Coordinates of C-alpha atoms and ligand atoms in Angstrom, one line a residue:
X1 CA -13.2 1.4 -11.6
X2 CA -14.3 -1.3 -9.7
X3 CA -18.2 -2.2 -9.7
X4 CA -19.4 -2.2 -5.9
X5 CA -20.3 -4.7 -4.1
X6 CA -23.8 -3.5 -4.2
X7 CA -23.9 -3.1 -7.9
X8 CA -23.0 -6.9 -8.5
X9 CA -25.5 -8.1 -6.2
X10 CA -27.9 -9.9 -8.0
X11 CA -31.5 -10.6 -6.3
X12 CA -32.0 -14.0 -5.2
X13 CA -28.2 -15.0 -5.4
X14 CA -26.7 -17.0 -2.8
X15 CA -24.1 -19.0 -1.6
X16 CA -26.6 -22.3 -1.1
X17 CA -24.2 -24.2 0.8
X18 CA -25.7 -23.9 4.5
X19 CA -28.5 -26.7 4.6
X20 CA -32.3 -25.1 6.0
X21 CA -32.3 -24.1 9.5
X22 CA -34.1 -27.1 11.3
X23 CA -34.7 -25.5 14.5
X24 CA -37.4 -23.1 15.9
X25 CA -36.8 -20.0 15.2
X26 CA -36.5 -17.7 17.9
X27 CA -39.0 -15.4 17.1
X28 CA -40.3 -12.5 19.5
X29 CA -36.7 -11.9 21.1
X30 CA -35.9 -8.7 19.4
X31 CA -39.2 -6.3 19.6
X32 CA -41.2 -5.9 16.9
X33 CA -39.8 -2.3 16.3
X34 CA -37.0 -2.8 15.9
X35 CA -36.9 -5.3 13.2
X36 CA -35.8 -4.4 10.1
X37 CA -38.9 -4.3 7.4
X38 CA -36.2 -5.0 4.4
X39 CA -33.0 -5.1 3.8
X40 CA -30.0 -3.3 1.8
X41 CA -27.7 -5.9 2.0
X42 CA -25.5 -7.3 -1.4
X43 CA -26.9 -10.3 -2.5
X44 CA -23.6 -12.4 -3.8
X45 CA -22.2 -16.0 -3.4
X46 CA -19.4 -16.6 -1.8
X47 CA -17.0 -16.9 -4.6
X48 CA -18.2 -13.8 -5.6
X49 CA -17.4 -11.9 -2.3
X50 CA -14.2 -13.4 -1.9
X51 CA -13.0 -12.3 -5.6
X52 CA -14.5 -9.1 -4.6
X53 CA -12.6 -8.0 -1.8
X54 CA -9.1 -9.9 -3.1
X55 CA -9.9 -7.7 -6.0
X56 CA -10.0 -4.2 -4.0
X57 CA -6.8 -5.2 -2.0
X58 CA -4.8 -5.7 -4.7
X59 CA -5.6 -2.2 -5.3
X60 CA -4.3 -0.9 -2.6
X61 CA -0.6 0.2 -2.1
X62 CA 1.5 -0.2 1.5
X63 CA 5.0 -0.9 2.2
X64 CA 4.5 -5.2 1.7
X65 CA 4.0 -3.8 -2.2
X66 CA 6.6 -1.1 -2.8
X67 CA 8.8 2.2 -2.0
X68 CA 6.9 4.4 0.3
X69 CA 8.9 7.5 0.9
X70 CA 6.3 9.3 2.6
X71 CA 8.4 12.5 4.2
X72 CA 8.1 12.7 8.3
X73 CA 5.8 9.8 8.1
X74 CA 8.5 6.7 8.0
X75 CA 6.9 4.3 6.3
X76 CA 9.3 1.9 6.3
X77 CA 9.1 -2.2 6.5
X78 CA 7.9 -3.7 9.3
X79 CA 9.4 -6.9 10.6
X80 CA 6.1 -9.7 10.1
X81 CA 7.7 -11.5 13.5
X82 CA 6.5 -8.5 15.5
X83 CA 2.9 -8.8 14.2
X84 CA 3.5 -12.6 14.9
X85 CA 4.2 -12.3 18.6
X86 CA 1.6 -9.0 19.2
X87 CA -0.8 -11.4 18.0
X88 CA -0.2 -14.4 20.1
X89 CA -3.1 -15.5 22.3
X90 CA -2.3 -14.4 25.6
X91 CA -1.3 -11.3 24.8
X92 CA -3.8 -10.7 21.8
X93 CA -6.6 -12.3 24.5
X94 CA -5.8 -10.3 27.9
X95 CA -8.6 -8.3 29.0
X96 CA -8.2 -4.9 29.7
X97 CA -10.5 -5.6 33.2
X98 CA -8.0 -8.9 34.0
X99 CA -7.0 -8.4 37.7
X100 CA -2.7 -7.0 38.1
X101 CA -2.3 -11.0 39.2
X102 CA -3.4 -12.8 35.9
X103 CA -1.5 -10.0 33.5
X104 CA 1.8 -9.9 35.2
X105 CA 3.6 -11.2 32.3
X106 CA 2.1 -8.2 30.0
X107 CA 3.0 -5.7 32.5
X108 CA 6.2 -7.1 32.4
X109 CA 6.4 -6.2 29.2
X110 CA 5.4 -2.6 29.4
X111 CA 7.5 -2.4 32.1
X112 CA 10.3 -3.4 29.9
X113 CA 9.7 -1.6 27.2
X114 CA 10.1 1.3 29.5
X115 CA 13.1 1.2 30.6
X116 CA 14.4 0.3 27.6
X117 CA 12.9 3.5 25.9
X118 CA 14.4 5.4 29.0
X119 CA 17.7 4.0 28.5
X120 CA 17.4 5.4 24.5
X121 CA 16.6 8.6 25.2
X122 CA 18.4 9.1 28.7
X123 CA 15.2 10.5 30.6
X124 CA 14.0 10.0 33.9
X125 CA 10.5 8.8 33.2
X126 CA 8.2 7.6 30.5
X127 CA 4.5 6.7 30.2
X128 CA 3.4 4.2 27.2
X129 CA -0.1 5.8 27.5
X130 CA -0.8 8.0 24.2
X131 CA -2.6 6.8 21.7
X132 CA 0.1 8.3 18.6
X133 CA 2.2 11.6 18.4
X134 CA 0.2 14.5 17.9
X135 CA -1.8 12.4 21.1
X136 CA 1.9 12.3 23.4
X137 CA 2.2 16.3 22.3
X138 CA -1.3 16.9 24.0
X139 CA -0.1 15.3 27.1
X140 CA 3.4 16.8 27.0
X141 CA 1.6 20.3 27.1
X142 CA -0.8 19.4 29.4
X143 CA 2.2 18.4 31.6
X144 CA 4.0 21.9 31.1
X145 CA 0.8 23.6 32.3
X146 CA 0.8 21.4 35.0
X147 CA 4.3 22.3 36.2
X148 CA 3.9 25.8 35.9
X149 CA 0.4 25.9 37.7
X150 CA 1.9 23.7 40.9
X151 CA 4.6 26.6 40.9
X152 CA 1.9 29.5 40.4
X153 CA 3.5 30.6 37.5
X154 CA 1.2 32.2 34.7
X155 CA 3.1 31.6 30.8
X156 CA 0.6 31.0 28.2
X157 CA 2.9 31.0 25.2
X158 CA 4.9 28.1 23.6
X159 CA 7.3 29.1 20.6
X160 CA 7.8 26.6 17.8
X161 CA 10.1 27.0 15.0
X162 CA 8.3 27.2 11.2
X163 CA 10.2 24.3 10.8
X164 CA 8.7 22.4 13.3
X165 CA 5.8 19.8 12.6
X166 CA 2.0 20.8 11.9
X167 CA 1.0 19.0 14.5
X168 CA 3.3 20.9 17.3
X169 CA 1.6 24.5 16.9
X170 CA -2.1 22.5 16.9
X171 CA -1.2 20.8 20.0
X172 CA -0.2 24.0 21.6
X173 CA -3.7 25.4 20.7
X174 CA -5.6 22.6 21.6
X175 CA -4.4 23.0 25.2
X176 CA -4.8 26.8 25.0
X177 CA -2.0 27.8 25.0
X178 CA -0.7 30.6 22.5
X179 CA 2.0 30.1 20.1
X180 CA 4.6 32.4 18.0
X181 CA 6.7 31.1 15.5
X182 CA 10.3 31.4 15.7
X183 CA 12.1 31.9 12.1
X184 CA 14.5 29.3 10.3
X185 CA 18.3 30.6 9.2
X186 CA 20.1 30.4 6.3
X187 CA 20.5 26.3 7.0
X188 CA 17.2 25.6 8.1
X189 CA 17.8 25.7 11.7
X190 CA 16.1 27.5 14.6
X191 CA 17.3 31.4 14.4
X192 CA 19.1 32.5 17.8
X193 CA 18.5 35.8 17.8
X194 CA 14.3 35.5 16.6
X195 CA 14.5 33.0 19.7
X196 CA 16.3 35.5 22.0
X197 CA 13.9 38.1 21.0
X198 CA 10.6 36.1 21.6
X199 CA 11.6 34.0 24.9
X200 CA 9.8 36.5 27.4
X201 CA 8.5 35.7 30.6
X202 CA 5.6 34.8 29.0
X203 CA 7.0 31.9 27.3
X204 CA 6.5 28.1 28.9
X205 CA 7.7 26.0 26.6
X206 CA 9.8 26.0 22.9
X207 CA 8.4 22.7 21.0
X208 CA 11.5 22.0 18.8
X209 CA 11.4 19.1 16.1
X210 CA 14.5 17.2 16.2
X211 CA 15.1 16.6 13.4
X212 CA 13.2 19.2 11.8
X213 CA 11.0 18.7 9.2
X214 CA 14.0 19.7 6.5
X215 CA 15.6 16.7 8.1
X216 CA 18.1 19.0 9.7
X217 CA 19.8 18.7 13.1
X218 CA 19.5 21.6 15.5
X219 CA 23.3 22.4 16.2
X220 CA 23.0 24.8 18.7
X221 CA 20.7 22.3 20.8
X222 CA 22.8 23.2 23.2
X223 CA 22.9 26.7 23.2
X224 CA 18.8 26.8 22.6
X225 CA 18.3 24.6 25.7
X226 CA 20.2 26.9 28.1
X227 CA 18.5 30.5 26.3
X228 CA 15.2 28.7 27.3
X229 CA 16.3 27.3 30.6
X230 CA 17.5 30.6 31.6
X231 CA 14.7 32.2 30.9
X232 CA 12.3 29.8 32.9
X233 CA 11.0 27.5 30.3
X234 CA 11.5 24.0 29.5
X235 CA 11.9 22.5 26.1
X236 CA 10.0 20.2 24.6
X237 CA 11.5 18.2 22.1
X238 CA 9.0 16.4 18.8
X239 CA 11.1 13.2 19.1
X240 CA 8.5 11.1 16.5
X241 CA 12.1 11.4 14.0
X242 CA 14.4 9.0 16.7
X243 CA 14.9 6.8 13.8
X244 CA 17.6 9.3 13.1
X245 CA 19.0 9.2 16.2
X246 CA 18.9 6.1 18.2
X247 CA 22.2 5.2 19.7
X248 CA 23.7 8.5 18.3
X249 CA 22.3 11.3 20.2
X250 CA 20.4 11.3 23.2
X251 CA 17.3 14.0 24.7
X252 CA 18.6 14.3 27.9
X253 CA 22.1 15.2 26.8
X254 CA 20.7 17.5 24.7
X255 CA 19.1 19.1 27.9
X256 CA 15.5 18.4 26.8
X257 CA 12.7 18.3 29.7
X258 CA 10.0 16.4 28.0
X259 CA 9.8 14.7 24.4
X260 CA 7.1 12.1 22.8
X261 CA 8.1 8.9 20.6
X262 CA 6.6 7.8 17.9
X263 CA 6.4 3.9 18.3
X264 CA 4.8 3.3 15.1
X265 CA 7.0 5.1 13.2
X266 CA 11.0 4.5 15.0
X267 CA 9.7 0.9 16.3
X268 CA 7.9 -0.9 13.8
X269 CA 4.0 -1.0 13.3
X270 CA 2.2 -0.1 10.4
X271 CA 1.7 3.7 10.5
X272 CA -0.5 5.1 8.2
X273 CA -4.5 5.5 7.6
X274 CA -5.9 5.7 11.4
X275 CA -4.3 2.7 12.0
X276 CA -3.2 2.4 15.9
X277 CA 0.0 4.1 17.2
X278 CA 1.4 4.9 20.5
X279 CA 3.3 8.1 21.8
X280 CA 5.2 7.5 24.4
X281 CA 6.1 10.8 26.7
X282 CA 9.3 11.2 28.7
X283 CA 9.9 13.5 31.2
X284 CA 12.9 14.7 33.6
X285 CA 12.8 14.3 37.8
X286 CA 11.0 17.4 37.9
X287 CA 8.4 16.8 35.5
X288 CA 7.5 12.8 36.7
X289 CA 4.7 13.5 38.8
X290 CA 2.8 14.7 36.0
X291 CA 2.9 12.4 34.0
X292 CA -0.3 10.6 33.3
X293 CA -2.2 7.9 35.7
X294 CA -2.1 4.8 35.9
X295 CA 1.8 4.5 36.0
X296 CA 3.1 0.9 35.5
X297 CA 5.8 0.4 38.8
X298 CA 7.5 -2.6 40.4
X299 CA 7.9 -3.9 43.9
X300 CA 10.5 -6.7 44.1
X301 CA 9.1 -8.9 41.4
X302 CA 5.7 -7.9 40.8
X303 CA 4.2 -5.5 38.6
X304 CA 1.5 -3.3 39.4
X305 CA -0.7 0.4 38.0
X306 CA -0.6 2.7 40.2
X307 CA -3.0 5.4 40.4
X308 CA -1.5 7.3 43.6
X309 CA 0.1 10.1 42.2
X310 CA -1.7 13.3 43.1
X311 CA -0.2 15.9 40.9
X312 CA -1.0 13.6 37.7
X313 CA -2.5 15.4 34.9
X314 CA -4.4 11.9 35.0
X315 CA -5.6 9.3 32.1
X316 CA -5.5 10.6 29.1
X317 CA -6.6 6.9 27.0
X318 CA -8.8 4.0 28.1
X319 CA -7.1 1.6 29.8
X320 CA -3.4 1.5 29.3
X321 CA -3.0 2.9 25.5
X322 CA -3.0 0.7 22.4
X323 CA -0.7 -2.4 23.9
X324 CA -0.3 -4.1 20.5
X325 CA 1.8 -1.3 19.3
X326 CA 3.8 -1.8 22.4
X327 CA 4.6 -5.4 21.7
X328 CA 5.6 -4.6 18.4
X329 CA 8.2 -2.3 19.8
X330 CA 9.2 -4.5 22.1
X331 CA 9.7 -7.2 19.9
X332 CA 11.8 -4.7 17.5
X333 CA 13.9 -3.6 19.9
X334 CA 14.8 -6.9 21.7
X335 CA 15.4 -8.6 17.7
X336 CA 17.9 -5.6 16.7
X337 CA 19.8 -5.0 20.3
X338 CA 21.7 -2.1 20.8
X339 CA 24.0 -2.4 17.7
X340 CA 21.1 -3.0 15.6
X341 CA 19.4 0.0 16.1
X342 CA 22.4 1.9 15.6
X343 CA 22.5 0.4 12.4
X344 CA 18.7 1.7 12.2
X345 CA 19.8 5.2 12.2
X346 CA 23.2 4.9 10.1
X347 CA 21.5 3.0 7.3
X348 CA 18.0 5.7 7.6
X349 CA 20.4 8.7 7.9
X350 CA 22.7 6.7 5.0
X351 CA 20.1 6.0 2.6
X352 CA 18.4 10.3 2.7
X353 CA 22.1 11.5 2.2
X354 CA 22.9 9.1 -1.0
X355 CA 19.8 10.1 -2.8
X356 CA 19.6 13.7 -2.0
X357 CA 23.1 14.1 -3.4
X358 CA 22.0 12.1 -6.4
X359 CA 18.7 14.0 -6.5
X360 CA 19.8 17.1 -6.1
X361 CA 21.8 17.9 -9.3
X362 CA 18.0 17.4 -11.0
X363 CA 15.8 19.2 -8.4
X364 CA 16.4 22.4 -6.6
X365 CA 17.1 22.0 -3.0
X366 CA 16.7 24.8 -0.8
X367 CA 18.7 23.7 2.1
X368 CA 21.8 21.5 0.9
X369 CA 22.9 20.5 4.4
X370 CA 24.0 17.1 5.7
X371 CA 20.5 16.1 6.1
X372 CA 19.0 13.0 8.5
X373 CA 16.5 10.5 7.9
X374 CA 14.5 12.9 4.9
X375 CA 15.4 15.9 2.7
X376 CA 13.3 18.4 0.7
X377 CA 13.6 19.3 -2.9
X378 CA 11.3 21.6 -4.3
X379 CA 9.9 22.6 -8.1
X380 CA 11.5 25.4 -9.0
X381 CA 14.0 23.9 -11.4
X382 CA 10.9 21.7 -13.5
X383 CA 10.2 22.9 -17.5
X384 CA 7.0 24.0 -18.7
X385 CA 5.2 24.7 -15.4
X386 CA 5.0 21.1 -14.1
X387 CA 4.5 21.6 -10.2
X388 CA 5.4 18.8 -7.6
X389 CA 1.7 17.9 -7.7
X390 CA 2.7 17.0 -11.3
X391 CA 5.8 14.9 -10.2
X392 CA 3.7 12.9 -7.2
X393 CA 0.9 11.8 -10.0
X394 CA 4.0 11.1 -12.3
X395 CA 5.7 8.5 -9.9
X396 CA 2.0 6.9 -9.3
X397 CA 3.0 5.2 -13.1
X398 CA 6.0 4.0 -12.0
X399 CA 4.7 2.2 -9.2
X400 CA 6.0 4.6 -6.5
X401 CA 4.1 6.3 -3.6
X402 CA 4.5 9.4 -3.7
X403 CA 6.4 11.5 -1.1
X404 CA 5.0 14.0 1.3
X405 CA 4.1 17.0 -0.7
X406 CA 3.6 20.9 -0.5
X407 CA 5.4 20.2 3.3
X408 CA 7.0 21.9 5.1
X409 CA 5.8 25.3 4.1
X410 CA 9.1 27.2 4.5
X411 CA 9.8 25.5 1.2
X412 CA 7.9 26.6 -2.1
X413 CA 6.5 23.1 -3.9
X414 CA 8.3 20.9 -1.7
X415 CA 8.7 17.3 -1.7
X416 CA 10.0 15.7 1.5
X417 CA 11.3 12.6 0.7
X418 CA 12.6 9.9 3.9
X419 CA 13.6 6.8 2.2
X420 CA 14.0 5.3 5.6
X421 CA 16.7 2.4 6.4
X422 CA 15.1 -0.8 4.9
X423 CA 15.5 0.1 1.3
X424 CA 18.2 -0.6 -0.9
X425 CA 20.5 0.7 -3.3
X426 CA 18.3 -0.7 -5.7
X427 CA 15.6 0.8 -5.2
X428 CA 17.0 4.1 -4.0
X429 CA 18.5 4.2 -7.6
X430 CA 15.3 3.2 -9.5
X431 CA 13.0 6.2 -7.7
X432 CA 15.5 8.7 -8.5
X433 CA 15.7 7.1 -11.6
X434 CA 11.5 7.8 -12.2
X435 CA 12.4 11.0 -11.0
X436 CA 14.5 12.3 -13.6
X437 CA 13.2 10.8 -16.7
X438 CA 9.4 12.6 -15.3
X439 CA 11.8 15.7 -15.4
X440 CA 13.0 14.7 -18.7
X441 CA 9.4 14.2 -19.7
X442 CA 8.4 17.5 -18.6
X443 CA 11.0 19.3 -20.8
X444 CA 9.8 17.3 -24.0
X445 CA 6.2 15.7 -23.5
X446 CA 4.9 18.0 -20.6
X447 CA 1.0 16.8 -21.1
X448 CA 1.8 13.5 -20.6
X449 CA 2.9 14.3 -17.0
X450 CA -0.1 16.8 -16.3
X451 CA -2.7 14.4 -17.5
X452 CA -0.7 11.5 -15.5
X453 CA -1.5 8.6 -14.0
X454 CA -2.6 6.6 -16.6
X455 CA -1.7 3.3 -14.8
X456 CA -4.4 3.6 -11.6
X457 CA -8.2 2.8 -11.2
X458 CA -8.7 6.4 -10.6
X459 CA -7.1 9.7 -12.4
X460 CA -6.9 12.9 -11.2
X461 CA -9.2 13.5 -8.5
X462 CA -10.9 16.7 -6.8
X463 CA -8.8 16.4 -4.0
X464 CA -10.0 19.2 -2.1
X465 CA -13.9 17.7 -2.4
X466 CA -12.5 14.6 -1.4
X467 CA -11.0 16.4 1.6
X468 CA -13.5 18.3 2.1
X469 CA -16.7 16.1 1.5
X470 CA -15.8 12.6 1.6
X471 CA -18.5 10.3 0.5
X472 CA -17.5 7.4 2.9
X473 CA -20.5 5.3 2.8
X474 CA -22.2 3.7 -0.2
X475 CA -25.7 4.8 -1.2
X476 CA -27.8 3.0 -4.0
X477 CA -28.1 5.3 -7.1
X478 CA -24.9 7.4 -6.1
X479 CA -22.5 7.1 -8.6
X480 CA -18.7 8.5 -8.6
Ligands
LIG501 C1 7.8 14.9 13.5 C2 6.4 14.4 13.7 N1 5.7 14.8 14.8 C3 4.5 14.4 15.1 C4 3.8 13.5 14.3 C5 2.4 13.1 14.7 O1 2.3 11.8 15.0 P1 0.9 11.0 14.8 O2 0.6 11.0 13.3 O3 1.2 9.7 15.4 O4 -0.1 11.8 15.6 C6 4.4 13.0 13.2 C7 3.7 12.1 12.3 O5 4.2 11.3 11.6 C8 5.7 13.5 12.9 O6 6.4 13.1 11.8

């Protein structure tokens, strides 16, 4: 482990490079009760600080440092020229409180971006304002209760799949509404008849993630669409796995009312650890004049918010949503072009197929379908009890993130595993390669994978007390 910064502190240490301050001090400015009487702080040079912190990142593991086949969370590369041009001045510099006039060109951009993002998915309207996915799920279901109160309709259930994303039945709850599962079939796919049986009057929405979290296609879209249509209630489609779709399939042929992006996943920006996203909803005719306030319009060539739309559900983020992540996108999808980001999708859907089939003579699969951008394997076929938690602290030596684990439920000890499209064959072939030889391992050596990794500052930890209890801010005298 890595000493703190607080344990090399050494009293009296400094960086003795600034000369003495040679002006009055300001004293009296701050009252006197406020002052700090001493202070915690680490007590380094500079040297010392900087070898610290290069230290810790060097620790750290991203996308910029290897394969990060995190299931349903698409870490994949992101292009560095999108950070570039988010970060340049008079975009990184706009104030959020800048008059419509002076921030033309960035509303230009928004504006873009949305009709670009409406011409992808086929829809009638967007707003850029959530602040990620599960956030664009919130307001899509705020939306639906919107609708059906303006037509004095009472449903207060939404029906999502067990296949569906964690976050969909969460979101449902946290904008009270109930929810019932509908059952999987045989191929992982939404069962007809459990759906016929449970779309009552009651019913406002089904929340369908397409793809599911198996990484499988719904191919009765069609058929589910009109069933919930026909019955009164609009579908809502989890569209945060587009990278498996662009330029291939689109929501509003698939008859979808109102669906969320994930920009920081299908358009480039790091993803991952808090770090900002943005979940853009779309919505059909009907649904437009809920969609949140401000709305970014156009007259003739200028650019304008505008807050008039009275059946709004109305802001749901501080000022217009997290804009860097918008850039990003922007930049992504004007640098790839329409052919480009079909290539996104072949190359993601591509790259799951070629190492499921290579995987999958190793590891059990449950569902051997033609998958999309991830599959699932599972345990069941591992020697000597070894149990995917085994296999994810397993790859951790062989300088592999793990995948998403012990997700989705409907699958026993599954592993969900999207390579995404910016890997290669290389490196496609040398994770299932650590894959089979820690199955290999587990026939012949199995403690060597249960006491695994061996290679990382830290072992096996309690990961339910770090869950649970995370100690997230140093205090002197606690030690690990
Ligand atoms: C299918 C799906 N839906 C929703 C989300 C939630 O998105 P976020 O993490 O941005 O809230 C994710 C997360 O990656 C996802 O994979």
């Amino acid at each position: 482990m890595t000493e703190t910064i607080f344990e090399k502190s050494r009293p009296g240490r400094e960086t003795g490079y600034l000369p003495e301050l040679d002006v009055p001090e300001a004293n009296g400015i701050i009252p006197e009760e406020f002052l700090r009487k001493s202070n915690s702080l680490p007590e380094l040079n500079e040297v010392e600080i900087i070898r610290h912190f290069n230290e810790l990142s060097k620790k750290n593991f991203g996308v910029d440092n290897g394969f990060y086949p995190l299931g349903s969370c698409t870490m994949k590369y992101n292009p560095k020229i999108s950070e570039e041009l988010a970060a340049l001045s008079g975009f990184a510099g706009v104030h959020p409180y800048a008059k419509e006039e002076d921030v033309q060109g960035s509303l230009q951009l928004m504006y873009g971006l949305q009709e670009q993002l409406k011409e992808i998915t086929g829809m009638h309207s967007i707003t850029l304002q959530p602040a990620a996915g599960a956030h664009g799920e919130l307001t899509g279901l705020m939306m639906v209760k919107a609708y059906f109160k303006s037509r004095k309709e009472k449903r207060n259930i939404i029906l999502t799949p067990d296949s569906s994303h964690g976050t969909n039945p969460a979101s449902a709850a946290m904008c009270n509404f109930e929810t019932v599962t509908i059952k999987s079939n045989e191929k992982g796919q939404t069962d007809i008849e459990d759906l016929k049986a449970n779309l009552t009057g009651d019913a406002a929405a089904i929340m369908l993630t397409i793809p599911n979290t198996l990484g499988i296609f719904e191919e009765k879209i069609l058929e589910i669409t009109k069933l919930a249509h026909d019955n009164g209630s609009l579908v809502y489609m989890d569209g945060a796995n587009m990278n498996a779709l662009l330029g291939k399939a689109r929501p509003e042929d698939m008859d979808i009312d109102i669906l969320h992006l994930n920009l920081h996943k299908t358009f480039s920006a790091p993803h991952g650890c808090g770090g900002p996203g943005c979940g853009p909803v779309a919505a059909t005719r009907e649904l437009e004049p809920f969609l949140p306030v401000p709305r970014i319009e156009k007259t003739g060539n200028r650019y304008f918010l505008n807050r008039n739309k009275p059946s709004s559900i109305g802001r749901i983020k501080s000022f217009y949503g997290n804009f860097q992540v918008m850039i990003k996108a922007c930049t992504y999808i004007n640098a790839l072009g329409t052919d480009g980001l079909k290539k996104v999708s072949k190359h993601a859907v591509l790259n799951a197929n070629y190492l499921k089939e290579k995987l999958k003579q190793h590891f059990n699969l449950k569902y051997d379908y033609l998958c999309k951008h991830e599959f699932v394997l599972d345990d069941s076929k591992m020697p000597n009890h070894i149990t995917t938690l085994d296999i994810a602290k397993g790859l951790l030596d062989y300088n592999f993130h793990p995948p998403t684990i012990y997700f989705p439920l409907i699958v026993e000890g599954a592993m969900m595993i999207e390579p995404t499209e910016t890997e290669n064959k290389d490196t496609l072939d040398k994770f299932a390669h650590a894959l089979i030889k820690i199955k290999e391992q587990a026939a012949t050596a199995p403690k060597i994978i249960k006491n695994s990794p061996y290679k990382t500052p830290v072992k096996r930890l309690d990961e339910v007390q770090a869950a649970r209890k995370p100690v997230l801010k140093f205090s002197p005298g606690l030690k690990n």
